[in-house]
Every structure is written in structure tokens, then in C-alpha cells.
Amino acid sequence: MARTIAVASGKGGTGKTTVVACLAAVSSEPLAVLDCDVEEPNLHLFLNADWQPGQPVTVPVPVVDETRCNYCGNCRLACRFNAIAVLPTGPMLFPGLCHGCGGCILACPYDALSEVPRPIGSMRTGRWREHVVLDGRLEIGEAKSPPLIEAVRQAAPDDRPVLIDAPPGTSCPLVSAVRGVDYVVLVTEPTPLGRHDLALAAAAARQLGLPTGVVINRAGSNDELITSFCAEQGLPVLARIPFDRRIAAAYAQGQLPVEAVPELRPLFAALAGRLLIPAAKPAGASREQA
Amino acid sequence: MKQLLVISGKGGTGKTSVTAGLASLAAPVVLADCDVDAANLHLLAGDGITDRQAQAFSGGSLAQVDPAGCIGCGLCSELCRFGAIHLQPTGARQIAVVDPLGCEGCGVCIDHCPTLSISEVPRQAGELIDGRTSRGPLVWGRLEPGQPNSGKLVERVRSRAQAIAKQHQHALVIVDGPPGIGCPVIAALSGIDLALIVAEPSASSLHDLARVVELATRFRTACAVVVNKADLRESASEQIEGWCSRQGVPTLGRISYDVVFSAAACAGRSVPELAPAAPAARELAVLWERIQGQLG
């Protein structure tokens, strides 16, 4: 079975998208590359894919057939999310609060409730070089991204390794993006803030039982902040991307850093080999000397 | 009391460093760190935090199976739409087991268990913490890794900060917001007088700025933009300012890219505290003046 690798971070802006785009650019085998940061999808700015038209992604929400409703209020009692109020004029539904659990449908004794799809965003597929690229885009004003993240993951082809650009943070969007993957790469930067958030993201990955490694971005004289944490936690340091203004400039313009700064190529080729080729399992690989 | 929110859409543009800088210029002020997934403002608290106290945050509920009552019928796992409960062989029989990270707390399994063997327990989802800093009171949230309900914790952090501000008659609450546009950001936007959006001159930041401005507009929140690291790419900074002017979003200035920001972060301080004469500190002072103008 093909491997699935997620690139995540805890803290935002540490370089997840840079790592994903560069790995895709140097990978010697075709990948499925997924942008699961659906609140702020940015991968498309770096991988100039020929996109197919977007497809809406929906969640089921209840609607009421007023001719059948008896105002009994069972649906309201079943709903733990306050998404249903029953007024003297009939039930009122708040789709934005609905989690799509179906509890109200099961609770209705009169078959007065059914479900309709409500769009929460869109996803699309494209080709970039030999890779299949997918991204999701949450509708503005929509609060819950996990169903969209799951839809993007489910649409990935299963005949090739999958590389996921995960959302920042440590809560439910991250869990949706990384649950069940084979390996999590946490990208961090050598600052106290980077270390603090790396610890939170590593704790989330550990709770999910996922093997994890660390990439230090903007590496330099303060790397000890991160390498000491990794040594304590037994996390391998997979790569160090040096601090280089040219990388920042390439990123700022939406250029691939591996193409703007060719010396980065061997670094990412080695990382791709280590992560994406099943024979070179990162968990068993030797650790870089801290 | 006025409330200023600092957000960015894209992560890592410098929200927390800007917030800490503004806080030291605005002191005394109440600070609320609403990036509850990865709160960082307390790491830049200057002279440290005193009178620290924490209270548990329980967000929603979780299903819990009583193994003694479970007959292994599997109805719960059939009805759960989140794949969060399944049968597991236990000795000679099958028993339902809940995956706490998958459970949404919807209660469907509880309501339909034929032997009433599933109950609802509160989910220990994190902590609400507050303390005193040299700039004023600081409140922040700490969500347990992998937990849902970050929006609820944001609401708790904000109402605690507002209560403290009322009690001690502070005129301003500065809220350090989460990245993105999802539920914690929506929770951070409500009742805000001005959302300061920290942009940086990159293609990603401009893209994400447009989405976060649209979100703020939809919630009828006034917003303004500051371009951080502006000199890294002059043309992109101009592009952001041009976009803002076409959208009618005021730009309140630029902040230079300066290693003094990482030096300040490593020292646990803000830029105006560490290097008051640095160009970035002067730019933050100009920004603070203009924010006061916007807040009225």
C-alpha cells in the first residue's frame, strides 16, 4: 500500500507549504499532493496545476416537512448542538450549528425530518508535472472545516504515495488532516515560539499514535532550542533548511524555493527519499546527530 | 471599553510579535490570547507572569460505554456517523469502544443504546489561564492537543478578559487571534471594534488577507491592515497596499523586517521593550498612534 505523509506544524507560517511544494518538485515518483489547509489554501500558488473545475463539498443538514411535524420537540431534545428550536410556529433549524450527526432524524416519530446537502466549500483536482494535486477551499463564514478536509483526503487516488499539507494548530482540523497517516513531519523554526508549538503538535501526533519526525526551517545558530527538545522526546530531526533570504524571496513570489535556490535540491531529494519511498521507513532510519 | 483584535489569515506573519509590541505601548491594557491551539503571547510576557491561576475548560461531552452493560449488539457503531465507536473483542465477547478524538458528543449512541449502557461525560478539553504581566492582565487558553471546541474556548478567554477589564476599569482589551478563517476566528471577531490584520509581502499572505477581510466584512467588523516585514519585497508590499485601498480597507503603516523581532522573542520580550530605538519599535509606535485614531 502506498504511504501517506502529512506535513504539519502547530505554529503557523513555519514553512509547511514550502516543504510540501519542494518535496513534490523533487519527488522521483508520481504523488498525490493534497492541500488540506482549507481555511487558507496556498499550495496552488506554488504548484501551477491545470485545475479541473471545482466541485462543491456538502454536509447533510435536516429539513422539516411541516405537514408531518407534530411539534413534539423530540428533535430538539436529541440535538446536543442547539441547532434546532421548536417554536409554536414549528421547528426552526440552524444549519450553521448542525454537526450532521443525524440524531434528529432518528428521534422524529413522524418521519417529518429528512436531510439535504448544504455546501461548505469546494474541492478540485489538477495535474502538476507527474503529480495529481487536490485542494479544498472553505466557504468564507463557514466555521467547520473537518468535513471538507476529509472529503479532500477521500478523493485522493490510492495508487501512489500521498503528501498532505495540513492546517496549522493542534485541534480538530489538524486531527482530520493527519488521522491515520503513516508518518507526520512537523516543520518548526528555532525560536521559543517554534519550540513551544512543536511540543503541542508533537503531543497531538503522539495521542493519535503517529510516528513523527521534525524538519527545522530557517535553521541557524539557535537550532539547539529544537534539537534538545527532539532528543528529549526521541524525535528524529529529518532535515534542516538553512536560513537564507533567497528562500524567503522565492516563497514571497510564489516560486519554488528548490528552483530558485538549487543547492536545496539534494536536501529535499534526500528528505523525499526518506519519507516517500516505503523501503526507507523514516521511523527506523538513523537519527541525525544533534 | 474597546476591543482590538490582531489576526492575519495566514499564520506566521507576526501577529503575536505585533500584539506584544502594541501591548507594551498601550500598557496598562488587558490581553487575551485567543490562538488557543498554540498560544504564544505568554512567552513574550516581558517581566514574567505573577498571580497565575488556571481553571479547567470542559468543552462539550464525550460518550462513555459501561462494559458491564454492553451486549455487543453494534447498533451504536452502525448509527455513529463519525466512525467514533466500534466493537472490540474483549475476552469471549464484543464490547463497544469509543475513540475520544473521533467522538463529536452528538449523543446518538447514548440515545439509541438498547441497554442504556452509554453515558455522557464532560470532555476535559483544556484550561483557561490568567495572570498579571508588567503590561496588565493576560488571559489565555490552552486546548488539549487534538480537542474540538476551540471556538468555545476562545469565547471563554474573551469573556474572562472583558470581565477583568470591567472590574479594573481598563479602557482596552487587545486580542491575539488565531490563524485561518474557521470557528475560532469567527468566535474571536464578535463584538470587536477594530480587527488589525497583519500581512506580509508574500503571495500567500495577499491571498489569505483577501479571505480574512471578506470574513471580517461579513461579520460587519471594521478592519485595517499593517504590512509586516514590508521591506523584504517592496513591490509586494505596494501590491497589498494597493489592494487595500481599492477595497476601502485602511492601511496603518509598515513594519520593517528586523532581526530584533527574533532577538525579542528569544528574550521573551516585545521589540519596544528590548530595543526602543530600533526602526521597528518606532514603526510600532506609529502604528499604535494610528490604531488609537481608528478606535476613536
PDB file of C-alpha atoms in Angstrom, chain B residues 14 35-36 53 70 75 118 125 145 177 189 193 201-202 208 220 222-223 231 239 241 250 252 254 257 277:
ATOM      1  CA  GLY B  14       3.932  38.238  13.065  1.00  0.00           C
ATOM      2  CA  ASP B  35      -4.847  31.359  19.488  1.00  0.00           C
ATOM      3  CA  VAL B  36      -5.954  28.577  21.802  1.00  0.00           C
ATOM      4  CA  GLN B  53      -4.276  30.816  38.019  1.00  0.00           C
ATOM      5  CA  CYS B  70     -22.798  -3.663  26.750  1.00  0.00           C
ATOM      6  CA  LEU B  75     -26.138  -0.571  16.956  1.00  0.00           C
ATOM      7  CA  ILE B 118     -23.593   4.528  27.175  1.00  0.00           C
ATOM      8  CA  ALA B 125     -10.670  19.921  26.739  1.00  0.00           C
ATOM      9  CA  PRO B 145      -3.962  18.555  21.714  1.00  0.00           C
ATOM     10  CA  GLY B 177      -6.295  35.972  17.300  1.00  0.00           C
ATOM     11  CA  LEU B 189     -14.384  38.520  15.719  1.00  0.00           C
ATOM     12  CA  ASP B 193     -14.148  47.363  17.473  1.00  0.00           C
ATOM     13  CA  PRO B 201       4.637  40.808   1.359  1.00  0.00           C
ATOM     14  CA  SER B 202       4.132  37.263   0.039  1.00  0.00           C
ATOM     15  CA  ASP B 208      -5.186  34.860   2.735  1.00  0.00           C
ATOM     16  CA  ARG B 220     -19.510  43.788   9.972  1.00  0.00           C
ATOM     17  CA  ALA B 222     -14.095  47.256  10.891  1.00  0.00           C
ATOM     18  CA  CYS B 223     -10.644  46.186   9.781  1.00  0.00           C
ATOM     19  CA  ASP B 231      10.992  45.837   3.077  1.00  0.00           C
ATOM     20  CA  GLN B 239       0.557  45.444  -4.133  1.00  0.00           C
ATOM     21  CA  GLU B 241      -1.482  48.427  -0.013  1.00  0.00           C
ATOM     22  CA  PRO B 250      -7.242  51.455   5.655  1.00  0.00           C
ATOM     23  CA  LEU B 252      -1.967  51.771   9.079  1.00  0.00           C
ATOM     24  CA  ARG B 254       4.584  49.231   7.560  1.00  0.00           C
ATOM     25  CA  TYR B 257      11.918  43.136   8.592  1.00  0.00           C
ATOM     26  CA  ALA B 277      15.403  52.863  19.418  1.00  0.00           C
TER      27      ALA B 277
END
